């Protein structure tokens, strides 16, 4: 499996179980004991939560990419404005 460009064997985290679902069993047990949860989450609930998190991560990546493109465009426009300003300044200097 490939998650966000990483596999179990090829990831910077050194995690051999990167693509498997992780459940905090102690946390679930505590929530059941405290009455915050009636039972342990089912496989379907876990899968839904995982899908939701994956979609959220993908949307964050898309927003980051969009911001990066906007930043590059702003830099390009600024460089073009600076270039035009320099040309105008040079033309004014030549007229003097």
PDB file of N, CA and C in Angstrom:
ATOM      1  N   UNK A   1       0.838  -1.194   0.000  1.00  0.00           N
ATOM      2  CA  UNK A   1       0.000   0.000   0.000  1.00  0.00           C
ATOM      3  C   UNK A   1       0.876   1.248   0.000  1.00  0.00           C
ATOM      4  N   UNK A   2       0.315   2.313  -0.515  1.00  0.00           N
ATOM      5  CA  UNK A   2       1.017   3.583  -0.585  1.00  0.00           C
ATOM      6  C   UNK A   2       0.151   4.642   0.093  1.00  0.00           C
ATOM      7  N   UNK A   3       0.645   5.231   1.173  1.00  0.00           N
ATOM      8  CA  UNK A   3      -0.057   6.305   1.870  1.00  0.00           C
ATOM      9  C   UNK A   3       0.732   7.584   1.733  1.00  0.00           C
ATOM     10  N   UNK A   4       0.177   8.543   1.008  1.00  0.00           N
ATOM     11  CA  UNK A   4       0.774   9.858   0.838  1.00  0.00           C
ATOM     12  C   UNK A   4       2.213   9.764   0.359  1.00  0.00           C
ATOM     13  N   UNK A   5       2.453   8.794  -0.505  1.00  0.00           N
ATOM     14  CA  UNK A   5       3.775   8.637  -1.088  1.00  0.00           C
ATOM     15  C   UNK A   5       4.717   7.763  -0.277  1.00  0.00           C
ATOM     16  N   UNK A   6       4.235   7.153   0.790  1.00  0.00           N
ATOM     17  CA  UNK A   6       5.070   6.309   1.638  1.00  0.00           C
ATOM     18  C   UNK A   6       4.538   4.891   1.693  1.00  0.00           C
ATOM     19  N   UNK A   7       5.433   3.954   1.912  1.00  0.00           N
ATOM     20  CA  UNK A   7       5.059   2.555   2.111  1.00  0.00           C
ATOM     21  C   UNK A   7       5.562   2.124   3.486  1.00  0.00           C
ATOM     22  N   UNK A   8       5.231   0.890   3.866  1.00  0.00           N
ATOM     23  CA  UNK A   8       5.717   0.370   5.148  1.00  0.00           C
ATOM     24  C   UNK A   8       7.236   0.300   5.186  1.00  0.00           C
ATOM     25  N   UNK A   9       7.853   0.053   4.038  1.00  0.00           N
ATOM     26  CA  UNK A   9       9.298  -0.123   3.995  1.00  0.00           C
ATOM     27  C   UNK A   9      10.051   1.143   3.644  1.00  0.00           C
ATOM     28  N   UNK A  10       9.384   2.088   2.977  1.00  0.00           N
ATOM     29  CA  UNK A  10      10.040   3.298   2.520  1.00  0.00           C
ATOM     30  C   UNK A  10       9.315   4.517   3.091  1.00  0.00           C
ATOM     31  N   UNK A  11       9.680   4.903   4.322  1.00  0.00           N
ATOM     32  CA  UNK A  11       9.101   6.100   4.914  1.00  0.00           C
ATOM     33  C   UNK A  11      10.114   6.719   5.870  1.00  0.00           C
ATOM     34  N   UNK A  12      10.059   8.043   6.026  1.00  0.00           N
ATOM     35  CA  UNK A  12      11.054   8.710   6.868  1.00  0.00           C
ATOM     36  C   UNK A  12      10.830   8.474   8.362  1.00  0.00           C
ATOM     37  N   UNK A  13       9.732   7.828   8.719  1.00  0.00           N
ATOM     38  CA  UNK A  13       9.393   7.632  10.123  1.00  0.00           C
ATOM     39  C   UNK A  13       9.948   6.320  10.671  1.00  0.00           C
ATOM     40  N   UNK A  14      10.426   5.448   9.794  1.00  0.00           N
ATOM     41  CA  UNK A  14      10.944   4.161  10.222  1.00  0.00           C
ATOM     42  C   UNK A  14       9.850   3.256  10.770  1.00  0.00           C
ATOM     43  N   UNK A  15       8.616   3.467  10.317  1.00  0.00           N
ATOM     44  CA  UNK A  15       7.465   2.730  10.827  1.00  0.00           C
ATOM     45  C   UNK A  15       7.126   1.590   9.864  1.00  0.00           C
ATOM     46  N   UNK A  16       7.328   0.360  10.311  1.00  0.00           N
ATOM     47  CA  UNK A  16       7.036  -0.801   9.470  1.00  0.00           C
ATOM     48  C   UNK A  16       5.538  -1.084   9.402  1.00  0.00           C
ATOM     49  N   UNK A  17       4.748  -0.432  10.245  1.00  0.00           N
ATOM     50  CA  UNK A  17       3.291  -0.630  10.259  1.00  0.00           C
ATOM     51  C   UNK A  17       2.562   0.642   9.853  1.00  0.00           C
ATOM     52  N   UNK A  18       3.165   1.415   8.990  1.00  0.00           N
ATOM     53  CA  UNK A  18       2.605   2.714   8.625  1.00  0.00           C
ATOM     54  C   UNK A  18       1.224   2.602   7.988  1.00  0.00           C
ATOM     55  N   UNK A  19       1.000   1.584   7.177  1.00  0.00           N
ATOM     56  CA  UNK A  19      -0.267   1.488   6.450  1.00  0.00           C
ATOM     57  C   UNK A  19      -1.350   0.735   7.212  1.00  0.00           C
ATOM     58  N   UNK A  20      -1.035   0.243   8.391  1.00  0.00           N
ATOM     59  CA  UNK A  20      -2.060  -0.450   9.176  1.00  0.00           C
ATOM     60  C   UNK A  20      -2.716   0.527  10.143  1.00  0.00           C
ATOM     61  N   UNK A  21      -3.968   0.273  10.436  1.00  0.00           N
ATOM     62  CA  UNK A  21      -4.722   1.147  11.333  1.00  0.00           C
ATOM     63  C   UNK A  21      -4.215   0.989  12.760  1.00  0.00           C
ATOM     64  N   UNK A  22      -4.132   2.091  13.466  1.00  0.00           N
ATOM     65  CA  UNK A  22      -3.694   2.069  14.861  1.00  0.00           C
ATOM     66  C   UNK A  22      -4.866   2.459  15.740  1.00  0.00           C
ATOM     67  N   UNK A  23      -5.092   1.697  16.785  1.00  0.00           N
ATOM     68  CA  UNK A  23      -6.171   1.988  17.729  1.00  0.00           C
ATOM     69  C   UNK A  23      -5.570   2.088  19.119  1.00  0.00           C
ATOM     70  N   UNK A  24      -5.916   3.167  19.813  1.00  0.00           N
ATOM     71  CA  UNK A  24      -5.479   3.346  21.193  1.00  0.00           C
ATOM     72  C   UNK A  24      -6.411   2.531  22.086  1.00  0.00           C
ATOM     73  N   UNK A  25      -6.072   1.276  22.312  1.00  0.00           N
ATOM     74  CA  UNK A  25      -6.941   0.395  23.094  1.00  0.00           C
ATOM     75  C   UNK A  25      -7.108   0.890  24.525  1.00  0.00           C
ATOM     76  N   UNK A  26      -6.058   1.383  25.129  1.00  0.00           N
ATOM     77  CA  UNK A  26      -6.142   1.901  26.503  1.00  0.00           C
ATOM     78  C   UNK A  26      -7.072   3.108  26.552  1.00  0.00           C
ATOM     79  N   UNK A  27      -7.003   3.963  25.544  1.00  0.00           N
ATOM     80  CA  UNK A  27      -7.862   5.146  25.501  1.00  0.00           C
ATOM     81  C   UNK A  27      -9.326   4.726  25.375  1.00  0.00           C
ATOM     82  N   UNK A  28      -9.595   3.756  24.509  1.00  0.00           N
ATOM     83  CA  UNK A  28     -10.958   3.268  24.323  1.00  0.00           C
ATOM     84  C   UNK A  28     -11.475   2.650  25.621  1.00  0.00           C
ATOM     85  N   UNK A  29     -10.635   1.851  26.258  1.00  0.00           N
ATOM     86  CA  UNK A  29     -11.042   1.235  27.529  1.00  0.00           C
ATOM     87  C   UNK A  29     -11.366   2.298  28.566  1.00  0.00           C
ATOM     88  N   UNK A  30     -10.556   3.350  28.644  1.00  0.00           N
ATOM     89  CA  UNK A  30     -10.789   4.427  29.600  1.00  0.00           C
ATOM     90  C   UNK A  30     -12.091   5.154  29.282  1.00  0.00           C
ATOM     91  N   UNK A  31     -12.347   5.425  27.986  1.00  0.00           N
ATOM     92  CA  UNK A  31     -13.589   6.099  27.598  1.00  0.00           C
ATOM     93  C   UNK A  31     -14.810   5.251  27.950  1.00  0.00           C
ATOM     94  N   UNK A  32     -14.713   3.955  27.772  1.00  0.00           N
ATOM     95  CA  UNK A  32     -15.821   3.062  28.136  1.00  0.00           C
ATOM     96  C   UNK A  32     -16.017   3.096  29.651  1.00  0.00           C
ATOM     97  N   UNK A  33     -14.925   3.040  30.388  1.00  0.00           N
ATOM     98  CA  UNK A  33     -14.994   3.057  31.845  1.00  0.00           C
ATOM     99  C   UNK A  33     -15.574   4.373  32.356  1.00  0.00           C
ATOM    100  N   UNK A  34     -15.201   5.495  31.714  1.00  0.00           N
ATOM    101  CA  UNK A  34     -15.680   6.817  32.126  1.00  0.00           C
ATOM    102  C   UNK A  34     -17.086   7.112  31.617  1.00  0.00           C
ATOM    103  N   UNK A  35     -17.633   6.240  30.794  1.00  0.00           N
ATOM    104  CA  UNK A  35     -18.976   6.446  30.273  1.00  0.00           C
ATOM    105  C   UNK A  35     -19.056   7.342  29.054  1.00  0.00           C
ATOM    106  N   UNK A  36     -17.931   7.695  28.459  1.00  0.00           N
ATOM    107  CA  UNK A  36     -17.921   8.539  27.264  1.00  0.00           C
ATOM    108  C   UNK A  36     -18.231   7.726  26.012  1.00  0.00           C
ATOM    109  N   UNK A  37     -18.082   6.414  26.123  1.00  0.00           N
ATOM    110  CA  UNK A  37     -18.310   5.526  24.988  1.00  0.00           C
ATOM    111  C   UNK A  37     -18.988   4.270  25.513  1.00  0.00           C
ATOM    112  N   UNK A  38     -19.923   3.754  24.723  1.00  0.00           N
ATOM    113  CA  UNK A  38     -20.657   2.558  25.139  1.00  0.00           C
ATOM    114  C   UNK A  38     -19.851   1.300  24.837  1.00  0.00           C
ATOM    115  N   UNK A  39     -19.233   1.261  23.668  1.00  0.00           N
ATOM    116  CA  UNK A  39     -18.474   0.076  23.269  1.00  0.00           C
ATOM    117  C   UNK A  39     -17.281   0.511  22.421  1.00  0.00           C
ATOM    118  N   UNK A  40     -16.389  -0.423  22.167  1.00  0.00           N
ATOM    119  CA  UNK A  40     -15.231  -0.146  21.317  1.00  0.00           C
ATOM    120  C   UNK A  40     -15.709   0.163  19.901  1.00  0.00           C
ATOM    121  N   UNK A  41     -14.985   1.003  19.193  1.00  0.00           N
ATOM    122  CA  UNK A  41     -15.398   1.339  17.827  1.00  0.00           C
ATOM    123  C   UNK A  41     -15.359   0.114  16.917  1.00  0.00           C
ATOM    124  N   UNK A  42     -16.350   0.035  16.052  1.00  0.00           N
ATOM    125  CA  UNK A  42     -16.407  -1.084  15.112  1.00  0.00           C
ATOM    126  C   UNK A  42     -15.435  -0.840  13.976  1.00  0.00           C
ATOM    127  N   UNK A  43     -15.198  -1.867  13.190  1.00  0.00           N
ATOM    128  CA  UNK A  43     -14.303  -1.735  12.028  1.00  0.00           C
ATOM    129  C   UNK A  43     -14.835  -0.672  11.074  1.00  0.00           C
ATOM    130  N   UNK A  44     -16.158  -0.615  10.919  1.00  0.00           N
ATOM    131  CA  UNK A  44     -16.767   0.365  10.015  1.00  0.00           C
ATOM    132  C   UNK A  44     -16.518   1.775  10.532  1.00  0.00           C
ATOM    133  N   UNK A  45     -16.690   1.985  11.831  1.00  0.00           N
ATOM    134  CA  UNK A  45     -16.441   3.311  12.415  1.00  0.00           C
ATOM    135  C   UNK A  45     -14.975   3.707  12.253  1.00  0.00           C
ATOM    136  N   UNK A  46     -14.095   2.757  12.487  1.00  0.00           N
ATOM    137  CA  UNK A  46     -12.674   3.035  12.327  1.00  0.00           C
ATOM    138  C   UNK A  46     -12.338   3.395  10.887  1.00  0.00           C
ATOM    139  N   UNK A  47     -12.934   2.663   9.954  1.00  0.00           N
ATOM    140  CA  UNK A  47     -12.681   2.927   8.535  1.00  0.00           C
ATOM    141  C   UNK A  47     -13.217   4.300   8.142  1.00  0.00           C
ATOM    142  N   UNK A  48     -14.421   4.648   8.627  1.00  0.00           N
ATOM    143  CA  UNK A  48     -14.994   5.969   8.334  1.00  0.00           C
ATOM    144  C   UNK A  48     -14.100   7.081   8.855  1.00  0.00           C
ATOM    145  N   UNK A  49     -13.621   6.914  10.087  1.00  0.00           N
ATOM    146  CA  UNK A  49     -12.759   7.928  10.682  1.00  0.00           C
ATOM    147  C   UNK A  49     -11.458   8.054   9.890  1.00  0.00           C
ATOM    148  N   UNK A  50     -10.883   6.924   9.488  1.00  0.00           N
ATOM    149  CA  UNK A  50      -9.648   6.933   8.715  1.00  0.00           C
ATOM    150  C   UNK A  50      -9.858   7.638   7.378  1.00  0.00           C
ATOM    151  N   UNK A  51     -10.977   7.342   6.705  1.00  0.00           N
ATOM    152  CA  UNK A  51     -11.275   7.977   5.416  1.00  0.00           C
ATOM    153  C   UNK A  51     -11.439   9.476   5.596  1.00  0.00           C
ATOM    154  N   UNK A  52     -12.127   9.869   6.671  1.00  0.00           N
ATOM    155  CA  UNK A  52     -12.316  11.293   6.953  1.00  0.00           C
ATOM    156  C   UNK A  52     -10.975  11.989   7.161  1.00  0.00           C
ATOM    157  N   UNK A  53     -10.088  11.363   7.924  1.00  0.00           N
ATOM    158  CA  UNK A  53      -8.774  11.947   8.171  1.00  0.00           C
ATOM    159  C   UNK A  53      -7.945  12.029   6.889  1.00  0.00           C
ATOM    160  N   UNK A  54      -8.018  11.002   6.073  1.00  0.00           N
ATOM    161  CA  UNK A  54      -7.279  11.006   4.806  1.00  0.00           C
ATOM    162  C   UNK A  54      -7.779  12.128   3.907  1.00  0.00           C
ATOM    163  N   UNK A  55      -9.106  12.307   3.838  1.00  0.00           N
ATOM    164  CA  UNK A  55      -9.657  13.402   3.025  1.00  0.00           C
ATOM    165  C   UNK A  55      -9.218  14.756   3.561  1.00  0.00           C
ATOM    166  N   UNK A  56      -9.187  14.889   4.887  1.00  0.00           N
ATOM    167  CA  UNK A  56      -8.750  16.144   5.479  1.00  0.00           C
ATOM    168  C   UNK A  56      -7.289  16.426   5.144  1.00  0.00           C
ATOM    169  N   UNK A  57      -6.452  15.411   5.231  1.00  0.00           N
ATOM    170  CA  UNK A  57      -5.035  15.579   4.891  1.00  0.00           C
ATOM    171  C   UNK A  57      -4.874  15.958   3.424  1.00  0.00           C
ATOM    172  N   UNK A  58      -5.637  15.314   2.553  1.00  0.00           N
ATOM    173  CA  UNK A  58      -5.560  15.634   1.126  1.00  0.00           C
ATOM    174  C   UNK A  58      -6.013  17.062   0.860  1.00  0.00           C
ATOM    175  N   UNK A  59      -7.060  17.522   1.557  1.00  0.00           N
ATOM    176  CA  UNK A  59      -7.521  18.898   1.344  1.00  0.00           C
ATOM    177  C   UNK A  59      -6.479  19.893   1.844  1.00  0.00           C
ATOM    178  N   UNK A  60      -5.806  19.579   2.950  1.00  0.00           N
ATOM    179  CA  UNK A  60      -4.748  20.452   3.457  1.00  0.00           C
ATOM    180  C   UNK A  60      -3.599  20.508   2.451  1.00  0.00           C
ATOM    181  N   UNK A  61      -3.256  19.367   1.870  1.00  0.00           N
ATOM    182  CA  UNK A  61      -2.188  19.349   0.869  1.00  0.00           C
ATOM    183  C   UNK A  61      -2.576  20.183  -0.350  1.00  0.00           C
ATOM    184  N   UNK A  62      -3.834  20.089  -0.777  1.00  0.00           N
ATOM    185  CA  UNK A  62      -4.292  20.879  -1.928  1.00  0.00           C
ATOM    186  C   UNK A  62      -4.223  22.369  -1.611  1.00  0.00           C
ATOM    187  N   UNK A  63      -4.656  22.756  -0.388  1.00  0.00           N
ATOM    188  CA  UNK A  63      -4.592  24.173  -0.004  1.00  0.00           C
ATOM    189  C   UNK A  63      -3.147  24.657   0.035  1.00  0.00           C
ATOM    190  N   UNK A  64      -2.243  23.816   0.542  1.00  0.00           N
ATOM    191  CA  UNK A  64      -0.833  24.186   0.598  1.00  0.00           C
ATOM    192  C   UNK A  64      -0.287  24.383  -0.815  1.00  0.00           C
ATOM    193  N   UNK A  65      -0.622  23.466  -1.721  1.00  0.00           N
ATOM    194  CA  UNK A  65      -0.178  23.590  -3.109  1.00  0.00           C
ATOM    195  C   UNK A  65      -0.724  24.860  -3.745  1.00  0.00           C
ATOM    196  N   UNK A  66      -1.991  25.171  -3.473  1.00  0.00           N
ATOM    197  CA  UNK A  66      -2.614  26.375  -4.027  1.00  0.00           C
ATOM    198  C   UNK A  66      -1.916  27.630  -3.498  1.00  0.00           C
ATOM    199  N   UNK A  67      -1.648  27.655  -2.188  1.00  0.00           N
ATOM    200  CA  UNK A  67      -0.945  28.806  -1.609  1.00  0.00           C
ATOM    201  C   UNK A  67       0.439  28.961  -2.226  1.00  0.00           C
ATOM    202  N   UNK A  68       1.119  27.846  -2.449  1.00  0.00           N
ATOM    203  CA  UNK A  68       2.446  27.892  -3.058  1.00  0.00           C
ATOM    204  C   UNK A  68       2.370  28.468  -4.476  1.00  0.00           C
ATOM    205  N   UNK A  69       1.367  28.049  -5.240  1.00  0.00           N
ATOM    206  CA  UNK A  69       1.191  28.591  -6.600  1.00  0.00           C
ATOM    207  C   UNK A  69       0.897  30.079  -6.552  1.00  0.00           C
ATOM    208  N   UNK A  70       0.030  30.500  -5.613  1.00  0.00           N
ATOM    209  CA  UNK A  70      -0.284  31.921  -5.480  1.00  0.00           C
ATOM    210  C   UNK A  70       0.954  32.721  -5.102  1.00  0.00           C
ATOM    211  N   UNK A  71       1.765  32.166  -4.207  1.00  0.00           N
ATOM    212  CA  UNK A  71       2.994  32.848  -3.792  1.00  0.00           C
ATOM    213  C   UNK A  71       3.946  32.996  -4.975  1.00  0.00           C
ATOM    214  N   UNK A  72       4.102  31.945  -5.767  1.00  0.00           N
ATOM    215  CA  UNK A  72       4.967  32.010  -6.938  1.00  0.00           C
ATOM    216  C   UNK A  72       4.461  33.055  -7.936  1.00  0.00           C
ATOM    217  N   UNK A  73       3.149  33.114  -8.120  1.00  0.00           N
ATOM    218  CA  UNK A  73       2.562  34.096  -9.036  1.00  0.00           C
ATOM    219  C   UNK A  73       2.800  35.517  -8.532  1.00  0.00           C
ATOM    220  N   UNK A  74       2.636  35.727  -7.226  1.00  0.00           N
ATOM    221  CA  UNK A  74       2.874  37.055  -6.655  1.00  0.00           C
ATOM    222  C   UNK A  74       4.349  37.453  -6.829  1.00  0.00           C
ATOM    223  N   UNK A  75       5.255  36.514  -6.620  1.00  0.00           N
ATOM    224  CA  UNK A  75       6.676  36.803  -6.808  1.00  0.00           C
ATOM    225  C   UNK A  75       6.976  37.141  -8.256  1.00  0.00           C
ATOM    226  N   UNK A  76       6.356  36.407  -9.178  1.00  0.00           N
ATOM    227  CA  UNK A  76       6.561  36.672 -10.594  1.00  0.00           C
ATOM    228  C   UNK A  76       6.063  38.072 -10.959  1.00  0.00           C
ATOM    229  N   UNK A  77       4.877  38.434 -10.448  1.00  0.00           N
ATOM    230  CA  UNK A  77       4.329  39.760 -10.726  1.00  0.00           C
ATOM    231  C   UNK A  77       5.203  40.855 -10.123  1.00  0.00           C
ATOM    232  N   UNK A  78       5.700  40.627  -8.922  1.00  0.00           N
ATOM    233  CA  UNK A  78       6.556  41.621  -8.273  1.00  0.00           C
ATOM    234  C   UNK A  78       7.849  41.811  -9.067  1.00  0.00           C
ATOM    235  N   UNK A  79       8.428  40.715  -9.533  1.00  0.00           N
ATOM    236  CA  UNK A  79       9.648  40.817 -10.332  1.00  0.00           C
ATOM    237  C   UNK A  79       9.388  41.568 -11.630  1.00  0.00           C
ATOM    238  N   UNK A  80       8.237  41.310 -12.242  1.00  0.00           N
ATOM    239  CA  UNK A  80       7.893  42.008 -13.481  1.00  0.00           C
ATOM    240  C   UNK A  80       7.696  43.496 -13.231  1.00  0.00           C
ATOM    241  N   UNK A  81       7.023  43.839 -12.133  1.00  0.00           N
ATOM    242  CA  UNK A  81       6.834  45.250 -11.791  1.00  0.00           C
ATOM    243  C   UNK A  81       8.177  45.928 -11.532  1.00  0.00           C
ATOM    244  N   UNK A  82       9.057  45.238 -10.809  1.00  0.00           N
ATOM    245  CA  UNK A  82      10.392  45.802 -10.540  1.00  0.00           C
ATOM    246  C   UNK A  82      11.155  46.022 -11.838  1.00  0.00           C
ATOM    247  N   UNK A  83      11.061  45.060 -12.733  1.00  0.00           N
ATOM    248  CA  UNK A  83      11.752  45.177 -14.017  1.00  0.00           C
ATOM    249  C   UNK A  83      11.213  46.374 -14.798  1.00  0.00           C
ATOM    250  N   UNK A  84       9.892  46.530 -14.840  1.00  0.00           N
ATOM    251  CA  UNK A  84       9.290  47.656 -15.563  1.00  0.00           C
ATOM    252  C   UNK A  84       9.663  48.988 -14.908  1.00  0.00           C
ATOM    253  N   UNK A  85       9.683  49.015 -13.587  1.00  0.00           N
ATOM    254  CA  UNK A  85      10.053  50.231 -12.867  1.00  0.00           C
ATOM    255  C   UNK A  85      11.502  50.600 -13.184  1.00  0.00           C
ATOM    256  N   UNK A  86      12.376  49.609 -13.238  1.00  0.00           N
ATOM    257  CA  UNK A  86      13.779  49.870 -13.562  1.00  0.00           C
ATOM    258  C   UNK A  86      13.923  50.403 -14.984  1.00  0.00           C
ATOM    259  N   UNK A  87      13.154  49.862 -15.917  1.00  0.00           N
ATOM    260  CA  UNK A  87      13.195  50.336 -17.297  1.00  0.00           C
ATOM    261  C   UNK A  87      12.729  51.781 -17.354  1.00  0.00           C
ATOM    262  N   UNK A  88      11.652  52.098 -16.628  1.00  0.00           N
ATOM    263  CA  UNK A  88      11.149  53.476 -16.622  1.00  0.00           C
ATOM    264  C   UNK A  88      12.172  54.417 -15.995  1.00  0.00           C
ATOM    265  N   UNK A  89      12.788  54.001 -14.889  1.00  0.00           N
ATOM    266  CA  UNK A  89      13.808  54.829 -14.236  1.00  0.00           C
ATOM    267  C   UNK A  89      14.991  55.051 -15.170  1.00  0.00           C
ATOM    268  N   UNK A  90      15.380  54.022 -15.897  1.00  0.00           N
ATOM    269  CA  UNK A  90      16.500  54.146 -16.827  1.00  0.00           C
ATOM    270  C   UNK A  90      16.155  55.114 -17.958  1.00  0.00           C
ATOM    271  N   UNK A  91      14.905  54.993 -18.469  1.00  0.00           N
ATOM    272  CA  UNK A  91      14.480  55.901 -19.529  1.00  0.00           C
ATOM    273  C   UNK A  91      14.490  57.346 -19.031  1.00  0.00           C
ATOM    274  N   UNK A  92      14.004  57.584 -17.825  1.00  0.00           N
ATOM    275  CA  UNK A  92      14.017  58.940 -17.260  1.00  0.00           C
ATOM    276  C   UNK A  92      15.435  59.434 -17.080  1.00  0.00           C
ATOM    277  N   UNK A  93      16.321  58.564 -16.653  1.00  0.00           N
ATOM    278  CA  UNK A  93      17.719  58.953 -16.440  1.00  0.00           C
ATOM    279  C   UNK A  93      18.370  59.318 -17.767  1.00  0.00           C
ATOM    280  N   UNK A  94      18.031  58.549 -18.842  1.00  0.00           N
ATOM    281  CA  UNK A  94      18.608  58.842 -20.163  1.00  0.00           C
ATOM    282  C   UNK A  94      18.119  60.181 -20.696  1.00  0.00           C
ATOM    283  N   UNK A  95      16.884  60.554 -20.373  1.00  0.00           N
ATOM    284  CA  UNK A  95      16.338  61.827 -20.882  1.00  0.00           C
ATOM    285  C   UNK A  95      17.037  63.027 -20.244  1.00  0.00           C
ATOM    286  N   UNK A  96      17.579  62.849 -19.059  1.00  0.00           N
ATOM    287  CA  UNK A  96      18.237  63.975 -18.368  1.00  0.00           C
ATOM    288  C   UNK A  96      19.572  64.275 -18.918  1.00  0.00           C
TER     289      UNK A  96
END
